[in-house]
CSV table of C-alpha atoms and ligand atoms in Angstrom, one decimal:
chain,number,residue,atom,x,y,z
A,1,MET,CA,-0.2,-0.3,-0.5
A,2,ALA,CA,1.2,3.7,-0.7
A,3,LYS,CA,2.5,5.4,2.0
A,4,LEU,CA,-0.3,8.3,2.3
A,5,THR,CA,-3.5,6.1,1.7
A,6,GLY,CA,-6.3,7.5,3.3
A,7,LYS,CA,-4.7,11.0,4.1
A,8,VAL,CA,-5.7,14.5,3.3
A,9,ALA,CA,-3.3,16.7,2.2
A,10,VAL,CA,-3.5,20.6,1.2
A,11,VAL,CA,-0.8,22.1,-0.2
A,12,THR,CA,-0.4,25.8,-0.9
A,13,GLY,CA,0.9,27.6,-3.7
A,14,ALA,CA,0.4,24.6,-5.6
A,15,SER,CA,-0.4,25.6,-9.1
A,16,LYS,CA,2.9,25.6,-10.3
A,17,GLY,CA,6.7,25.1,-9.2
A,18,ILE,CA,7.6,23.2,-6.4
A,19,GLY,CA,4.4,23.3,-4.9
A,20,ALA,CA,2.8,21.5,-7.9
A,21,GLY,CA,5.7,18.7,-7.6
A,22,ILE,CA,4.5,18.4,-4.0
A,23,ALA,CA,0.9,17.9,-4.9
A,24,LYS,CA,1.8,15.2,-7.3
A,25,GLU,CA,3.9,13.4,-5.5
A,26,LEU,CA,2.2,13.6,-2.2
A,27,ALA,CA,-0.8,12.0,-4.6
A,28,ALA,CA,1.2,9.3,-6.0
A,29,GLN,CA,2.3,7.8,-2.0
A,30,GLY,CA,-2.0,7.8,-2.4
A,31,ALA,CA,-2.8,11.6,-0.3
A,32,SER,CA,-5.7,13.0,-1.4
A,33,VAL,CA,-4.7,16.2,-2.1
A,34,VAL,CA,-5.9,20.4,-2.3
A,35,VAL,CA,-4.0,22.0,-5.1
A,36,ASN,CA,-4.4,25.4,-3.9
A,37,TYR,CA,-3.3,28.6,-6.3
A,38,ALA,CA,-3.7,32.5,-5.7
A,39,SER,CA,-4.4,33.6,-9.5
A,40,SER,CA,-3.5,30.4,-11.7
A,41,LYS,CA,-6.9,28.5,-12.0
A,42,GLU,CA,-5.2,26.9,-15.5
A,43,GLY,CA,-2.8,25.6,-13.5
A,44,ALA,CA,-4.2,24.0,-10.4
A,45,GLU,CA,-6.5,22.4,-12.7
A,46,LYS,CA,-3.3,21.1,-15.1
A,47,VAL,CA,-2.2,19.4,-11.8
A,48,VAL,CA,-5.3,18.3,-10.5
A,49,ALA,CA,-6.0,16.4,-14.1
A,50,GLU,CA,-2.5,14.9,-14.4
A,51,ILE,CA,-3.1,13.5,-10.7
A,52,THR,CA,-6.5,12.1,-11.5
A,53,LYS,CA,-5.2,10.7,-15.2
A,54,ALA,CA,-2.4,9.2,-12.8
A,55,GLY,CA,-5.4,7.4,-10.8
A,56,GLY,CA,-5.2,9.7,-7.9
A,57,LYS,CA,-7.3,12.1,-5.6
A,58,ALA,CA,-7.4,16.1,-6.2
A,59,ILE,CA,-9.4,19.1,-6.2
A,60,ALA,CA,-8.0,22.6,-7.2
A,61,VAL,CA,-9.3,25.4,-4.6
A,62,GLY,CA,-8.2,29.3,-5.0
A,63,GLY,CA,-7.4,31.7,-2.7
A,64,SER,CA,-4.7,34.0,-1.7
A,65,VAL,CA,-3.1,32.7,1.9
A,66,ALA,CA,-2.0,36.2,2.1
A,67,LYS,CA,-5.8,37.2,2.3
A,68,ALA,CA,-7.3,35.7,5.9
A,69,GLY,CA,-11.0,35.5,4.3
A,70,ASP,CA,-9.4,33.5,1.6
A,71,ILE,CA,-8.0,30.4,4.0
A,72,GLU,CA,-10.9,30.1,5.8
A,73,LYS,CA,-13.1,29.4,2.0
A,74,LEU,CA,-10.0,27.4,1.1
A,75,PHE,CA,-9.9,25.3,4.4
A,76,ALA,CA,-14.3,25.3,4.6
A,77,GLU,CA,-14.0,23.7,0.9
A,78,THR,CA,-11.4,21.1,2.3
A,79,LYS,CA,-13.3,20.0,4.8
A,80,LYS,CA,-16.2,19.8,2.7
A,81,ALA,CA,-14.5,17.7,0.0
A,82,TYR,CA,-12.3,15.3,2.5
A,83,GLY,CA,-13.8,16.4,6.2
A,84,LYS,CA,-10.1,16.1,7.3
A,85,VAL,CA,-6.7,17.6,7.0
A,86,ASP,CA,-3.3,15.2,8.0
A,87,ILE,CA,-1.1,17.1,6.0
A,88,LEU,CA,-0.4,21.0,5.3
A,89,VAL,CA,2.2,22.1,2.9
A,90,ASN,CA,3.0,25.4,3.3
A,91,ASN,CA,4.3,26.3,0.2
A,92,ALA,CA,3.2,29.6,-1.2
A,93,GLY,CA,5.7,31.8,-1.2
A,94,VAL,CA,7.0,35.1,-3.0
A,95,TYR,CA,10.4,36.2,-3.5
A,96,ALA,CA,12.1,38.8,-4.9
A,97,PHE,CA,15.6,40.5,-4.4
A,98,ALA,CA,17.2,43.6,-4.2
A,99,PRO,CA,19.5,46.4,-2.3
A,100,LEU,CA,18.6,48.0,0.9
A,101,GLU,CA,18.0,51.4,-0.3
A,102,ALA,CA,15.3,49.7,-3.0
A,103,ILE,CA,13.3,48.3,-0.3
A,104,THR,CA,9.6,49.7,-0.3
A,105,GLU,CA,7.1,49.5,2.2
A,106,GLU,CA,4.4,47.6,-0.4
A,107,GLU,CA,7.5,45.2,-1.2
A,108,ILE,CA,8.0,44.4,2.8
A,109,ASP,CA,4.0,43.6,3.0
A,110,ARG,CA,3.7,41.6,0.0
A,111,ILE,CA,6.9,39.2,0.4
A,112,PHE,CA,5.8,39.1,4.3
A,113,ASP,CA,1.8,39.2,4.2
A,114,THR,CA,2.3,35.7,1.8
A,115,ASN,CA,5.7,34.0,3.3
A,116,VAL,CA,4.8,34.6,7.4
A,117,LYS,CA,1.4,35.9,8.0
A,118,GLY,CA,-0.3,33.5,5.5
A,119,LEU,CA,2.2,30.3,6.9
A,120,LEU,CA,0.9,31.7,10.1
A,121,LEU,CA,-2.8,31.6,9.9
A,122,ALA,CA,-2.7,29.1,7.4
A,123,THR,CA,-1.3,26.2,10.3
A,124,LYS,CA,-3.7,28.1,12.3
A,125,ALA,CA,-6.9,27.1,10.4
A,126,GLY,CA,-5.0,23.6,8.9
A,127,VAL,CA,-4.2,22.0,12.5
A,128,ALA,CA,-7.8,22.8,13.6
A,129,LEU,CA,-8.7,20.4,11.0
A,130,PHE,CA,-6.1,17.6,12.2
A,131,PRO,CA,-7.8,13.9,13.8
A,132,PRO,CA,-6.9,13.1,17.2
A,133,GLU,CA,-4.4,10.5,15.8
A,134,GLY,CA,-1.9,14.2,14.7
A,135,GLY,CA,-0.3,14.4,11.5
A,136,SER,CA,2.3,16.6,9.7
A,137,VAL,CA,3.0,20.0,8.9
A,138,ILE,CA,5.6,20.9,6.3
A,139,ASN,CA,7.0,24.7,6.0
A,140,ILE,CA,8.7,25.3,2.9
A,141,GLY,CA,11.9,27.7,4.0
A,142,SER,CA,14.7,28.5,1.6
A,143,VAL,CA,19.0,28.0,2.2
A,144,ALA,CA,18.5,31.7,2.6
A,145,SER,CA,17.8,31.8,5.7
A,146,GLU,CA,21.2,30.3,6.6
A,147,GLN,CA,23.3,31.3,3.6
A,148,THR,CA,21.6,35.2,3.8
A,149,PRO,CA,23.1,36.4,0.7
A,150,PRO,CA,23.2,40.1,0.1
A,151,MET,CA,20.1,41.9,-1.4
A,152,SER,CA,17.7,39.3,0.0
A,153,GLY,CA,17.1,41.2,3.2
A,154,VAL,CA,13.5,40.9,2.8
A,155,TYR,CA,13.1,37.5,1.7
A,156,SER,CA,16.0,36.1,4.2
A,157,GLY,CA,14.0,37.4,6.7
A,158,THR,CA,10.8,35.7,5.8
A,159,LYS,CA,12.3,32.2,6.1
A,160,GLY,CA,14.7,33.5,8.6
A,161,ALA,CA,10.7,33.6,10.4
A,162,VAL,CA,9.6,30.6,9.0
A,163,ASP,CA,12.5,28.4,10.3
A,164,ALA,CA,11.5,30.2,14.0
A,165,ILE,CA,7.8,29.5,13.5
A,166,THR,CA,8.6,25.3,12.3
A,167,ARG,CA,10.5,25.2,16.0
A,168,VAL,CA,8.0,27.2,17.7
A,169,PHE,CA,5.2,25.0,16.5
A,170,ALA,CA,7.0,21.5,16.6
A,171,LYS,CA,6.8,22.4,20.8
A,172,GLU,CA,3.8,23.4,21.0
A,173,LEU,CA,2.4,20.7,19.0
A,174,GLY,CA,3.9,17.7,19.7
A,175,PRO,CA,1.9,17.0,22.6
A,176,LYS,CA,-1.2,16.7,19.7
A,177,LYS,CA,1.0,14.2,18.1
A,178,ILE,CA,1.5,17.0,14.8
A,179,ARG,CA,4.9,16.9,13.8
A,180,VAL,CA,5.9,20.3,12.0
A,181,ASN,CA,9.2,20.8,9.7
A,182,ALA,CA,10.5,22.4,7.5
A,183,VAL,CA,12.1,21.5,4.1
A,184,ASN,CA,14.7,24.4,2.6
A,185,PRO,CA,15.6,24.2,-0.6
A,186,GLY,CA,18.4,25.4,-2.4
A,187,PRO,CA,18.4,27.1,-6.1
A,188,VAL,CA,15.3,24.9,-8.2
A,189,VAL,CA,14.2,25.7,-11.6
A,190,THR,CA,10.4,27.4,-11.3
A,191,GLU,CA,8.4,29.8,-13.0
A,192,GLY,CA,9.0,32.0,-9.8
A,193,PHE,CA,12.8,31.2,-10.2
A,194,LYS,CA,12.8,32.4,-14.1
A,195,SER,CA,10.7,35.6,-13.8
A,196,SER,CA,13.0,36.6,-10.4
A,197,GLY,CA,15.7,37.1,-12.7
A,198,VAL,CA,18.2,34.7,-11.1
A,199,GLU,CA,17.9,32.6,-13.9
A,200,GLY,CA,21.6,33.4,-15.9
A,201,SER,CA,22.5,35.6,-13.7
A,202,ASP,CA,25.4,36.2,-11.4
A,203,PHE,CA,24.0,35.2,-8.4
A,204,GLU,CA,23.2,31.7,-10.0
A,205,LYS,CA,26.6,30.8,-10.8
A,206,SER,CA,27.8,32.2,-6.9
A,207,MET,CA,24.8,29.6,-6.3
A,208,LEU,CA,26.2,26.7,-8.0
A,209,GLN,CA,29.5,27.3,-7.7
A,210,GLY,CA,28.6,26.9,-3.6
A,211,THR,CA,26.8,23.4,-4.5
A,212,PRO,CA,28.7,20.2,-3.6
A,213,LEU,CA,26.2,18.6,-6.1
A,214,GLY,CA,27.0,20.9,-8.9
A,215,ARG,CA,23.6,21.5,-10.0
A,216,LEU,CA,20.2,23.3,-9.5
A,217,GLY,CA,17.0,21.2,-8.0
A,218,GLN,CA,14.4,20.5,-9.6
A,219,PRO,CA,10.6,20.2,-7.9
A,220,ASP,CA,10.9,16.6,-7.3
A,221,ASP,CA,14.0,16.8,-5.8
A,222,VAL,CA,12.2,18.8,-2.8
A,223,ALA,CA,9.1,16.6,-3.5
A,224,THR,CA,10.1,13.7,-2.7
A,225,VAL,CA,11.3,14.8,1.0
A,226,VAL,CA,8.2,16.3,1.8
A,227,ALA,CA,6.8,13.0,1.3
A,228,PHE,CA,9.2,11.2,3.6
A,229,LEU,CA,8.4,14.0,6.0
A,230,ALA,CA,4.9,13.2,5.8
A,231,SER,CA,4.7,9.9,6.1
A,232,ASP,CA,4.9,7.8,9.0
A,233,ASP,CA,8.7,6.9,8.1
A,234,ALA,CA,9.3,10.4,9.7
A,235,ARG,CA,7.1,9.6,12.9
A,236,TRP,CA,10.4,10.3,15.5
A,237,VAL,CA,10.8,14.2,13.2
A,238,THR,CA,9.9,17.3,14.9
A,239,GLY,CA,10.8,21.2,14.3
A,240,SER,CA,13.5,20.0,12.1
A,241,LEU,CA,15.2,21.9,9.4
A,242,LEU,CA,16.1,19.9,6.6
A,243,GLN,CA,17.9,21.1,3.7
A,244,ALA,CA,17.4,19.9,0.5
A,245,ALA,CA,19.9,22.3,-2.0
A,246,GLY,CA,22.5,19.9,-2.9
A,247,GLY,CA,25.0,20.5,-0.3
A,248,LEU,CA,24.8,24.6,-0.7
A,249,ARG,CA,25.0,26.5,2.2
B,1,NAP,N1,12.5,28.0,-6.5
B,1,NAP,C1,13.4,28.2,-5.6
B,1,NAP,O1,14.8,28.7,-6.0
B,1,NAP,C2,13.2,27.9,-4.1
B,1,NAP,C3,14.0,28.0,-3.2
B,1,NAP,C4,14.2,27.8,-2.0
B,1,NAP,C5,12.7,27.9,-1.6
B,1,NAP,N2,11.4,28.4,-2.3
B,1,NAP,C6,10.6,28.6,-2.0
B,1,NAP,O2,9.8,27.2,-2.3
B,1,NAP,C7,8.8,28.1,-2.0
B,1,NAP,C8,7.7,28.0,-3.9
B,1,NAP,O3,8.6,28.8,-5.1
B,1,NAP,P1,8.6,28.5,-6.5
B,1,NAP,O4,10.2,28.5,-6.6
B,1,NAP,O5,8.0,27.3,-6.7
B,1,NAP,O6,7.8,29.5,-6.8
B,1,NAP,P2,6.8,29.9,-7.9
B,1,NAP,O7,6.8,28.7,-9.3
B,1,NAP,O8,6.6,31.5,-8.3
B,1,NAP,O9,5.4,29.5,-7.7
B,1,NAP,C9,4.6,29.7,-6.6
B,1,NAP,C10,3.5,29.3,-6.2
B,1,NAP,O10,2.9,29.7,-4.8
B,1,NAP,C11,1.8,30.6,-5.5
B,1,NAP,N3,1.4,31.8,-4.2
B,1,NAP,C12,2.4,32.9,-4.5
B,1,NAP,N4,1.4,33.8,-3.7
B,1,NAP,C13,0.2,33.2,-3.0
B,1,NAP,C14,-0.6,33.4,-2.3
B,1,NAP,N5,-0.3,34.5,-1.8
B,1,NAP,N6,-1.2,32.5,-1.7
B,1,NAP,C15,-1.7,31.1,-2.3
B,1,NAP,N7,-0.7,31.2,-3.1
B,1,NAP,C16,0.1,31.6,-3.6
B,1,NAP,C17,1.4,30.5,-7.0
B,1,NAP,O11,0.2,30.6,-7.5
B,1,NAP,P3,-0.2,31.6,-8.4
B,1,NAP,O12,0.3,31.1,-9.5
B,1,NAP,O13,-1.9,30.7,-8.6
B,1,NAP,O14,-0.2,32.9,-8.2
B,1,NAP,C18,2.2,29.2,-7.2
B,1,NAP,O15,1.9,28.3,-7.3
B,1,NAP,C19,8.4,29.5,-2.0
B,1,NAP,O16,7.7,29.4,-0.4
B,1,NAP,C20,9.5,30.0,-2.1
B,1,NAP,O17,10.3,31.0,-1.1
B,1,NAP,C21,12.1,28.3,-3.7
């Protein structure tokens, strides 16, 4: 039997990139998956179609995690469709790089609202639907929180917060048998990675040079690590920040 049979997983920001890879992997392992998206309905429906074609179960549910009302609707839809949540993957995230003098209040709000406020509120709403047997929350952080490259003040700030929040909730939710871990990727080739201007830049070159495994990541390199943390194989793992970064630090 597949490792996640009978489980319900919500993956935020799963219409493309790493989130889409995670949704497909969790479905392939037997979970029923809620594929959340903010604006790309078409992308999310494509992910659902791929999952169902392969014999899995999934639905697409729109809603921005940056908006508390949308989060409520996302989990109300989830409850209606599947009745519970066993696995929550807080993947939705935005990133942009700029020097200190170019940082604006609008950019700080935009990036923190999705990467931090959204993660906090989605965790609150998701965990409320976990069964008494507990479950698994997986936050997608970034090696940026440790690597702290220049020009990433806002983004690395959000991912440092994700590391801290992961450790706090691991302690707080452990007594409810809910494990909370983070997967912190290095550079992964996604739609967001391409549109952020990192692809082909000196920044990409320097990250590649610092990556012992000598290549950029693909969404499935991260997805299989998430599936491990979601499964009972990781039953004794909580509060961990697991780097999936080809060794980049
Ligand atoms: N790619 C990398 O190199 C890399 C490295 C380290 C960490 N990460 C982290 O991995 C995660 C995914 O990154 P990615 O590269 O796959 O990004 P991506 O290709 O830009 O995809 C982002 C996904 O998140 C969704 N999203 C954005 N804002 C949202 C919101 N407010 N509410 C709900 N969904 C939202 C997007 O939905 P729509 O398309 O519908 O707007 C899309 O599905 C992020 O947390 C990022 O920080 C990425």
